[in-house]
Every structure is written in C-alpha cells, then in structure tokens.
Steps between C-alpha positions, in 0.01 A plus 500: 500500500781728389528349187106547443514873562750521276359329210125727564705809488699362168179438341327810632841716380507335182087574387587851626786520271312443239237812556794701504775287297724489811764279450579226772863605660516499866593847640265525772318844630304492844214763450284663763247206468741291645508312166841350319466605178757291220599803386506855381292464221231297711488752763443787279218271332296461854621887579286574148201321667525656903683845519551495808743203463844589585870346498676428836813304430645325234578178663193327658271635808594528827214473749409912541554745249675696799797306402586692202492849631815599246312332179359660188166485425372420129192608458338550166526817235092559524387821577231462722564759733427500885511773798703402786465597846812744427316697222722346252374339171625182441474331184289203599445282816787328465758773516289629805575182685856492387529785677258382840833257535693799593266766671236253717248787524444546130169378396270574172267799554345487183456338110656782262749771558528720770307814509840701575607364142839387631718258288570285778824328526728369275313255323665148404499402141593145385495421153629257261773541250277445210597737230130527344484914481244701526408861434359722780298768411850741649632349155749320705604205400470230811661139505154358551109529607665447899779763446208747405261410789808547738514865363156548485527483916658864473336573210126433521418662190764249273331226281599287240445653185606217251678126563827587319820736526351875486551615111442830605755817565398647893598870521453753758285821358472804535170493736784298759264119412628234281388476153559270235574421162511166254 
C-alpha cells in the first residue's frame, strides 16, 4: 500500500513539475496542508496557487503543526495585504498565520490593510538567486522581479519600471525627492 502512495505522489509531483519546471530531487517540505511536498521548488509552485500555504519543517510532517513551534514559515512574496486582530498589516494570509503559530489569539479582522496604516511586522522574503535584474521605478537596480516585490512590502509605492539593470543615474535634488537622469 506504501509502495502505491508512493508511486501516486511520484506521478502527481512529477505533472506538477512540469507546470512549474520543478525538478525531481527529494528534499522534502511539510506545509500547513499537511502535504509533503518533493521540494522547494514544488512547494513554492502550490504556494503560487493557495497563499495561505505555508512551510513547517523541512523534513516530512509530524502529526500537528504544534510540533514545530521554533520553525520558519515560508510563505509567499505577494502582497495581498490583511488586518490582523493586532492592528498590524500583514502582507498576505499566509504571513498572518505564520504568526497565529506564535500568538494563539491572532486572527484576520479584515481583507486589506489596517485602517491605522501600520507596517506590520517584519515581513519574510524568500527569493531565488536568479540574477535576472530589474529596474524599480527608485532607479534601483534589484537582483530580480522577487527582490523588488520584497521591497515593495516597505515601499508600496516601488514598481518595476523596466526588466533589465537600471541605465539611469538616481540623484537626490534639491526639492529633498529622487530624480533621475539617462
């Protein structure tokens, strides 16, 4: 029966790599779903599709997600903000609920930010080391699309201006805002 599972899961894994070119090597995350997930890559993939999915050990579930009170959470870099009972703004649903694991009486209050306008807490980025820059429209140069969206958290007004290292000089003028020149 074992040997059943396994093989569904393979084949499942493998026409889920595909969507999202996952390769096959067996590092295994347990996710708040309760769900094994081959690896980092295919976790990320079924994070893109449910944001509230988040990481809860790197080595296979345990039976509650109690058990990991002292594990990082992965949760993805999209900025779909939430209220929590706390007043804080939390990037999306899944950084809320990476933070439930550690205050019980935190709950979602609303879609969107807060009213109070609060940052919220720290906010958890996780990128790849892809060196595909990008320009934001602070004419910095970021390592990629992610590195910019992680940013973009404490920076709601930063968007990509052009795929490509920034050809552009940033200077501070004289009216104390940044201005540019090619």
């Amino acid at each position: 029966m074992l040997a059943l599972y396994y093989l569904v899961s393979t084949l499942l894994a493998a026409s889920n790599a595909q969507d999202c070119g996952c390769n096959m090597e067996y590092d295994p995350i347990c996710a708040s779903d309760n769900q094994i997930y081959r690896n980092r890559c295919h976790f990320l993939c079924a994070q893109a599709k449910d944001d509230s999915l988040y990481a809860v050990a790197n080595n296979g579930c345990k039976k509650t997600f109690e058990s990991y009170p002292g594990e990082v959470c992965i949760c993805s870099l999209g900025y779909s903000p939430v209220c929590g009972s706390d007043e804080q703004t939390y990037a999306n649903l899944c950084v809320l609920k990476c933070h439930q694991r550690t205050n019980n009486s935190l709950k979602m209050v609303k879609v969107g930010p807060c009213e109070n306008g609060l940052a919220g807490p720290e906010h958890h980025c996780l990128c790849m080391d892809e060196n595909m820059p990008v320009c934001g429209t602070d004419g910095i140069t970021y390592q990629n699309k992610c590195s910019l969206q992680c940013t973009k958290m404490t920076n709601g007004d930063l968007e990509m201006h052009y795929r490509g290292p920034c050809r552009i000089v940033r200077f501070l003028g004289m009216n104390n805002k940044y201005n540019y020149r090619r």
